[in-house]
């Protein structure tokens, strides 16, 4: 079995804070518990596709700018 690697969402965390949202607010907007949101932002679980697109819309940023890992961001 392949081991699953989860990535802490540093860019999401930074962009969320810049936009003035708390983890509690994000969890409520996405319809999940604070624990679930925290686990996803901290890389312990993956976001579902519909959550990724909602976050992108909410933060007014393209999905790749928030979630894809690269050296320039």
PDB file of N, CA and C in Angstrom:
ATOM      1  N   UNK A   1       0.833  -1.207   0.000  1.00  0.00           N
ATOM      2  CA  UNK A   1       0.000   0.000   0.000  1.00  0.00           C
ATOM      3  C   UNK A   1       0.869   1.260   0.000  1.00  0.00           C
ATOM      4  N   UNK A   2       0.442   2.239  -0.770  1.00  0.00           N
ATOM      5  CA  UNK A   2       1.185   3.495  -0.815  1.00  0.00           C
ATOM      6  C   UNK A   2       0.805   4.371   0.361  1.00  0.00           C
ATOM      7  N   UNK A   3       1.784   5.073   0.877  1.00  0.00           N
ATOM      8  CA  UNK A   3       1.545   5.959   2.013  1.00  0.00           C
ATOM      9  C   UNK A   3       1.039   7.304   1.500  1.00  0.00           C
ATOM     10  N   UNK A   4       0.013   7.814   2.126  1.00  0.00           N
ATOM     11  CA  UNK A   4      -0.587   9.079   1.719  1.00  0.00           C
ATOM     12  C   UNK A   4       0.177  10.227   2.363  1.00  0.00           C
ATOM     13  N   UNK A   5       0.551  11.208   1.555  1.00  0.00           N
ATOM     14  CA  UNK A   5       1.267  12.371   2.082  1.00  0.00           C
ATOM     15  C   UNK A   5       0.343  13.577   2.056  1.00  0.00           C
ATOM     16  N   UNK A   6       0.099  14.144   3.204  1.00  0.00           N
ATOM     17  CA  UNK A   6      -0.723  15.343   3.309  1.00  0.00           C
ATOM     18  C   UNK A   6       0.194  16.543   3.471  1.00  0.00           C
ATOM     19  N   UNK A   7      -0.207  17.654   2.905  1.00  0.00           N
ATOM     20  CA  UNK A   7       0.619  18.854   2.915  1.00  0.00           C
ATOM     21  C   UNK A   7      -0.083  19.943   3.722  1.00  0.00           C
ATOM     22  N   UNK A   8       0.638  20.513   4.662  1.00  0.00           N
ATOM     23  CA  UNK A   8       0.089  21.637   5.421  1.00  0.00           C
ATOM     24  C   UNK A   8      -0.142  22.799   4.462  1.00  0.00           C
ATOM     25  N   UNK A   9      -1.285  23.402   4.576  1.00  0.00           N
ATOM     26  CA  UNK A   9      -1.699  24.445   3.635  1.00  0.00           C
ATOM     27  C   UNK A   9      -1.234  25.836   4.102  1.00  0.00           C
ATOM     28  N   UNK A  10       0.077  26.066   4.001  1.00  0.00           N
ATOM     29  CA  UNK A  10       0.640  27.342   4.457  1.00  0.00           C
ATOM     30  C   UNK A  10       0.068  28.525   3.698  1.00  0.00           C
ATOM     31  N   UNK A  11      -0.069  28.389   2.373  1.00  0.00           N
ATOM     32  CA  UNK A  11      -0.599  29.502   1.579  1.00  0.00           C
ATOM     33  C   UNK A  11      -2.050  29.781   1.941  1.00  0.00           C
ATOM     34  N   UNK A  12      -2.832  28.733   2.120  1.00  0.00           N
ATOM     35  CA  UNK A  12      -4.226  28.922   2.509  1.00  0.00           C
ATOM     36  C   UNK A  12      -4.292  29.645   3.845  1.00  0.00           C
ATOM     37  N   UNK A  13      -3.483  29.227   4.788  1.00  0.00           N
ATOM     38  CA  UNK A  13      -3.468  29.848   6.109  1.00  0.00           C
ATOM     39  C   UNK A  13      -3.149  31.351   5.999  1.00  0.00           C
ATOM     40  N   UNK A  14      -2.131  31.675   5.227  1.00  0.00           N
ATOM     41  CA  UNK A  14      -1.735  33.081   5.049  1.00  0.00           C
ATOM     42  C   UNK A  14      -2.839  33.876   4.359  1.00  0.00           C
ATOM     43  N   UNK A  15      -3.378  33.340   3.264  1.00  0.00           N
ATOM     44  CA  UNK A  15      -4.418  34.048   2.517  1.00  0.00           C
ATOM     45  C   UNK A  15      -5.700  34.193   3.332  1.00  0.00           C
ATOM     46  N   UNK A  16      -6.036  33.181   4.115  1.00  0.00           N
ATOM     47  CA  UNK A  16      -7.218  33.256   4.982  1.00  0.00           C
ATOM     48  C   UNK A  16      -7.065  34.397   5.979  1.00  0.00           C
ATOM     49  N   UNK A  17      -5.899  34.468   6.611  1.00  0.00           N
ATOM     50  CA  UNK A  17      -5.652  35.522   7.602  1.00  0.00           C
ATOM     51  C   UNK A  17      -5.640  36.900   6.951  1.00  0.00           C
ATOM     52  N   UNK A  18      -5.026  37.004   5.764  1.00  0.00           N
ATOM     53  CA  UNK A  18      -5.002  38.289   5.047  1.00  0.00           C
ATOM     54  C   UNK A  18      -6.408  38.759   4.698  1.00  0.00           C
ATOM     55  N   UNK A  19      -7.292  37.798   4.407  1.00  0.00           N
ATOM     56  CA  UNK A  19      -8.680  38.130   4.067  1.00  0.00           C
ATOM     57  C   UNK A  19      -9.524  38.400   5.302  1.00  0.00           C
ATOM     58  N   UNK A  20      -8.963  38.163   6.489  1.00  0.00           N
ATOM     59  CA  UNK A  20      -9.658  38.463   7.729  1.00  0.00           C
ATOM     60  C   UNK A  20     -10.576  37.371   8.243  1.00  0.00           C
ATOM     61  N   UNK A  21     -10.385  36.148   7.765  1.00  0.00           N
ATOM     62  CA  UNK A  21     -11.219  35.031   8.222  1.00  0.00           C
ATOM     63  C   UNK A  21     -10.507  34.223   9.294  1.00  0.00           C
ATOM     64  N   UNK A  22     -11.276  33.788  10.280  1.00  0.00           N
ATOM     65  CA  UNK A  22     -10.755  32.851  11.280  1.00  0.00           C
ATOM     66  C   UNK A  22     -11.025  31.429  10.794  1.00  0.00           C
ATOM     67  N   UNK A  23     -10.395  30.463  11.432  1.00  0.00           N
ATOM     68  CA  UNK A  23     -10.702  29.069  11.109  1.00  0.00           C
ATOM     69  C   UNK A  23     -12.167  28.757  11.432  1.00  0.00           C
ATOM     70  N   UNK A  24     -12.676  29.326  12.499  1.00  0.00           N
ATOM     71  CA  UNK A  24     -14.071  29.111  12.882  1.00  0.00           C
ATOM     72  C   UNK A  24     -15.013  29.593  11.785  1.00  0.00           C
ATOM     73  N   UNK A  25     -14.730  30.782  11.227  1.00  0.00           N
ATOM     74  CA  UNK A  25     -15.569  31.327  10.158  1.00  0.00           C
ATOM     75  C   UNK A  25     -15.491  30.473   8.895  1.00  0.00           C
ATOM     76  N   UNK A  26     -14.300  30.034   8.556  1.00  0.00           N
ATOM     77  CA  UNK A  26     -14.133  29.189   7.373  1.00  0.00           C
ATOM     78  C   UNK A  26     -14.893  27.878   7.550  1.00  0.00           C
ATOM     79  N   UNK A  27     -14.791  27.281   8.714  1.00  0.00           N
ATOM     80  CA  UNK A  27     -15.496  26.032   8.983  1.00  0.00           C
ATOM     81  C   UNK A  27     -17.000  26.221   8.819  1.00  0.00           C
ATOM     82  N   UNK A  28     -17.521  27.315   9.361  1.00  0.00           N
ATOM     83  CA  UNK A  28     -18.955  27.579   9.263  1.00  0.00           C
ATOM     84  C   UNK A  28     -19.376  27.782   7.807  1.00  0.00           C
ATOM     85  N   UNK A  29     -18.618  28.559   7.057  1.00  0.00           N
ATOM     86  CA  UNK A  29     -18.926  28.813   5.650  1.00  0.00           C
ATOM     87  C   UNK A  29     -18.910  27.516   4.848  1.00  0.00           C
ATOM     88  N   UNK A  30     -17.965  26.646   5.156  1.00  0.00           N
ATOM     89  CA  UNK A  30     -17.833  25.385   4.421  1.00  0.00           C
ATOM     90  C   UNK A  30     -18.745  24.279   4.956  1.00  0.00           C
ATOM     91  N   UNK A  31     -19.434  24.552   6.058  1.00  0.00           N
ATOM     92  CA  UNK A  31     -20.375  23.589   6.604  1.00  0.00           C
ATOM     93  C   UNK A  31     -19.717  22.391   7.266  1.00  0.00           C
ATOM     94  N   UNK A  32     -18.628  22.663   7.993  1.00  0.00           N
ATOM     95  CA  UNK A  32     -17.937  21.576   8.691  1.00  0.00           C
ATOM     96  C   UNK A  32     -17.575  22.042  10.093  1.00  0.00           C
ATOM     97  N   UNK A  33     -17.144  21.101  10.902  1.00  0.00           N
ATOM     98  CA  UNK A  33     -16.736  21.450  12.263  1.00  0.00           C
ATOM     99  C   UNK A  33     -15.380  22.162  12.226  1.00  0.00           C
ATOM    100  N   UNK A  34     -15.089  22.879  13.284  1.00  0.00           N
ATOM    101  CA  UNK A  34     -13.793  23.534  13.410  1.00  0.00           C
ATOM    102  C   UNK A  34     -12.678  22.499  13.376  1.00  0.00           C
ATOM    103  N   UNK A  35     -12.880  21.366  14.035  1.00  0.00           N
ATOM    104  CA  UNK A  35     -11.869  20.306  14.048  1.00  0.00           C
ATOM    105  C   UNK A  35     -11.583  19.813  12.635  1.00  0.00           C
ATOM    106  N   UNK A  36     -12.630  19.599  11.845  1.00  0.00           N
ATOM    107  CA  UNK A  36     -12.437  19.148  10.461  1.00  0.00           C
ATOM    108  C   UNK A  36     -11.662  20.176   9.657  1.00  0.00           C
ATOM    109  N   UNK A  37     -12.047  21.448   9.780  1.00  0.00           N
ATOM    110  CA  UNK A  37     -11.343  22.488   9.029  1.00  0.00           C
ATOM    111  C   UNK A  37      -9.878  22.544   9.466  1.00  0.00           C
ATOM    112  N   UNK A  38      -9.645  22.534  10.758  1.00  0.00           N
ATOM    113  CA  UNK A  38      -8.286  22.598  11.284  1.00  0.00           C
ATOM    114  C   UNK A  38      -7.448  21.430  10.765  1.00  0.00           C
ATOM    115  N   UNK A  39      -8.008  20.235  10.766  1.00  0.00           N
ATOM    116  CA  UNK A  39      -7.288  19.066  10.251  1.00  0.00           C
ATOM    117  C   UNK A  39      -6.938  19.228   8.777  1.00  0.00           C
ATOM    118  N   UNK A  40      -7.831  19.812   8.010  1.00  0.00           N
ATOM    119  CA  UNK A  40      -7.583  20.001   6.578  1.00  0.00           C
ATOM    120  C   UNK A  40      -6.550  21.102   6.346  1.00  0.00           C
ATOM    121  N   UNK A  41      -6.669  22.211   7.028  1.00  0.00           N
ATOM    122  CA  UNK A  41      -5.703  23.296   6.848  1.00  0.00           C
ATOM    123  C   UNK A  41      -4.312  22.869   7.326  1.00  0.00           C
ATOM    124  N   UNK A  42      -4.255  22.016   8.323  1.00  0.00           N
ATOM    125  CA  UNK A  42      -2.972  21.562   8.855  1.00  0.00           C
ATOM    126  C   UNK A  42      -2.424  20.317   8.164  1.00  0.00           C
ATOM    127  N   UNK A  43      -3.096  19.902   7.087  1.00  0.00           N
ATOM    128  CA  UNK A  43      -2.570  18.813   6.276  1.00  0.00           C
ATOM    129  C   UNK A  43      -2.812  17.425   6.799  1.00  0.00           C
ATOM    130  N   UNK A  44      -3.690  17.276   7.770  1.00  0.00           N
ATOM    131  CA  UNK A  44      -3.998  15.938   8.288  1.00  0.00           C
ATOM    132  C   UNK A  44      -5.071  15.239   7.460  1.00  0.00           C
ATOM    133  N   UNK A  45      -5.814  16.005   6.694  1.00  0.00           N
ATOM    134  CA  UNK A  45      -6.865  15.506   5.798  1.00  0.00           C
ATOM    135  C   UNK A  45      -6.856  16.384   4.547  1.00  0.00           C
ATOM    136  N   UNK A  46      -7.417  15.844   3.475  1.00  0.00           N
ATOM    137  CA  UNK A  46      -7.538  16.611   2.230  1.00  0.00           C
ATOM    138  C   UNK A  46      -8.874  17.338   2.178  1.00  0.00           C
ATOM    139  N   UNK A  47      -8.878  18.485   1.504  1.00  0.00           N
ATOM    140  CA  UNK A  47     -10.130  19.163   1.193  1.00  0.00           C
ATOM    141  C   UNK A  47     -10.799  18.432   0.036  1.00  0.00           C
ATOM    142  N   UNK A  48     -12.119  18.378   0.042  1.00  0.00           N
ATOM    143  CA  UNK A  48     -12.883  17.866  -1.088  1.00  0.00           C
ATOM    144  C   UNK A  48     -12.846  18.915  -2.199  1.00  0.00           C
ATOM    145  N   UNK A  49     -13.071  18.492  -3.429  1.00  0.00           N
ATOM    146  CA  UNK A  49     -13.043  19.416  -4.568  1.00  0.00           C
ATOM    147  C   UNK A  49     -13.997  20.593  -4.379  1.00  0.00           C
ATOM    148  N   UNK A  50     -15.234  20.328  -3.949  1.00  0.00           N
ATOM    149  CA  UNK A  50     -16.200  21.414  -3.796  1.00  0.00           C
ATOM    150  C   UNK A  50     -15.748  22.417  -2.721  1.00  0.00           C
ATOM    151  N   UNK A  51     -15.022  21.947  -1.723  1.00  0.00           N
ATOM    152  CA  UNK A  51     -14.501  22.851  -0.683  1.00  0.00           C
ATOM    153  C   UNK A  51     -13.381  23.716  -1.252  1.00  0.00           C
ATOM    154  N   UNK A  52     -12.542  23.116  -2.078  1.00  0.00           N
ATOM    155  CA  UNK A  52     -11.440  23.860  -2.712  1.00  0.00           C
ATOM    156  C   UNK A  52     -11.987  24.990  -3.574  1.00  0.00           C
ATOM    157  N   UNK A  53     -13.010  24.691  -4.366  1.00  0.00           N
ATOM    158  CA  UNK A  53     -13.580  25.726  -5.235  1.00  0.00           C
ATOM    159  C   UNK A  53     -14.294  26.813  -4.433  1.00  0.00           C
ATOM    160  N   UNK A  54     -14.936  26.442  -3.348  1.00  0.00           N
ATOM    161  CA  UNK A  54     -15.607  27.438  -2.502  1.00  0.00           C
ATOM    162  C   UNK A  54     -14.575  28.354  -1.832  1.00  0.00           C
ATOM    163  N   UNK A  55     -13.470  27.786  -1.369  1.00  0.00           N
ATOM    164  CA  UNK A  55     -12.399  28.572  -0.764  1.00  0.00           C
ATOM    165  C   UNK A  55     -11.794  29.525  -1.797  1.00  0.00           C
ATOM    166  N   UNK A  56     -11.576  29.020  -3.005  1.00  0.00           N
ATOM    167  CA  UNK A  56     -11.032  29.843  -4.086  1.00  0.00           C
ATOM    168  C   UNK A  56     -11.942  31.042  -4.352  1.00  0.00           C
ATOM    169  N   UNK A  57     -13.236  30.790  -4.423  1.00  0.00           N
ATOM    170  CA  UNK A  57     -14.209  31.860  -4.652  1.00  0.00           C
ATOM    171  C   UNK A  57     -14.207  32.849  -3.485  1.00  0.00           C
ATOM    172  N   UNK A  58     -14.224  32.328  -2.280  1.00  0.00           N
ATOM    173  CA  UNK A  58     -14.282  33.156  -1.078  1.00  0.00           C
ATOM    174  C   UNK A  58     -13.055  34.069  -0.963  1.00  0.00           C
ATOM    175  N   UNK A  59     -11.880  33.520  -1.247  1.00  0.00           N
ATOM    176  CA  UNK A  59     -10.645  34.297  -1.127  1.00  0.00           C
ATOM    177  C   UNK A  59     -10.310  35.065  -2.408  1.00  0.00           C
ATOM    178  N   UNK A  60     -11.111  34.872  -3.447  1.00  0.00           N
ATOM    179  CA  UNK A  60     -10.934  35.548  -4.734  1.00  0.00           C
ATOM    180  C   UNK A  60      -9.535  35.304  -5.309  1.00  0.00           C
ATOM    181  N   UNK A  61      -9.126  34.038  -5.248  1.00  0.00           N
ATOM    182  CA  UNK A  61      -7.816  33.613  -5.755  1.00  0.00           C
ATOM    183  C   UNK A  61      -8.001  32.345  -6.576  1.00  0.00           C
ATOM    184  N   UNK A  62      -7.196  32.151  -7.615  1.00  0.00           N
ATOM    185  CA  UNK A  62      -7.272  30.896  -8.362  1.00  0.00           C
ATOM    186  C   UNK A  62      -6.861  29.711  -7.480  1.00  0.00           C
ATOM    187  N   UNK A  63      -7.462  28.556  -7.750  1.00  0.00           N
ATOM    188  CA  UNK A  63      -7.175  27.349  -6.977  1.00  0.00           C
ATOM    189  C   UNK A  63      -5.681  27.079  -6.917  1.00  0.00           C
ATOM    190  N   UNK A  64      -5.007  27.176  -8.056  1.00  0.00           N
ATOM    191  CA  UNK A  64      -3.571  26.857  -8.071  1.00  0.00           C
ATOM    192  C   UNK A  64      -2.760  27.807  -7.205  1.00  0.00           C
ATOM    193  N   UNK A  65      -3.200  29.041  -7.058  1.00  0.00           N
ATOM    194  CA  UNK A  65      -2.464  29.989  -6.223  1.00  0.00           C
ATOM    195  C   UNK A  65      -2.592  29.642  -4.736  1.00  0.00           C
ATOM    196  N   UNK A  66      -3.663  28.971  -4.379  1.00  0.00           N
ATOM    197  CA  UNK A  66      -3.904  28.614  -2.979  1.00  0.00           C
ATOM    198  C   UNK A  66      -3.336  27.242  -2.639  1.00  0.00           C
ATOM    199  N   UNK A  67      -3.582  26.265  -3.502  1.00  0.00           N
ATOM    200  CA  UNK A  67      -3.346  24.874  -3.132  1.00  0.00           C
ATOM    201  C   UNK A  67      -2.145  24.196  -3.776  1.00  0.00           C
ATOM    202  N   UNK A  68      -1.688  24.664  -4.915  1.00  0.00           N
ATOM    203  CA  UNK A  68      -0.556  23.982  -5.550  1.00  0.00           C
ATOM    204  C   UNK A  68       0.750  24.442  -4.956  1.00  0.00           C
ATOM    205  N   UNK A  69       1.617  23.493  -4.727  1.00  0.00           N
ATOM    206  CA  UNK A  69       2.913  23.786  -4.126  1.00  0.00           C
ATOM    207  C   UNK A  69       3.915  24.167  -5.205  1.00  0.00           C
ATOM    208  N   UNK A  70       4.536  25.311  -5.037  1.00  0.00           N
ATOM    209  CA  UNK A  70       5.641  25.696  -5.917  1.00  0.00           C
ATOM    210  C   UNK A  70       6.573  26.624  -5.171  1.00  0.00           C
ATOM    211  N   UNK A  71       7.739  26.844  -5.733  1.00  0.00           N
ATOM    212  CA  UNK A  71       8.754  27.636  -5.051  1.00  0.00           C
ATOM    213  C   UNK A  71       8.523  29.131  -5.115  1.00  0.00           C
ATOM    214  N   UNK A  72       7.679  29.594  -6.048  1.00  0.00           N
ATOM    215  CA  UNK A  72       7.525  31.038  -6.223  1.00  0.00           C
ATOM    216  C   UNK A  72       6.527  31.652  -5.255  1.00  0.00           C
ATOM    217  N   UNK A  73       5.697  30.832  -4.560  1.00  0.00           N
ATOM    218  CA  UNK A  73       4.708  31.397  -3.630  1.00  0.00           C
ATOM    219  C   UNK A  73       5.077  31.107  -2.220  1.00  0.00           C
TER     220      UNK A  73
END
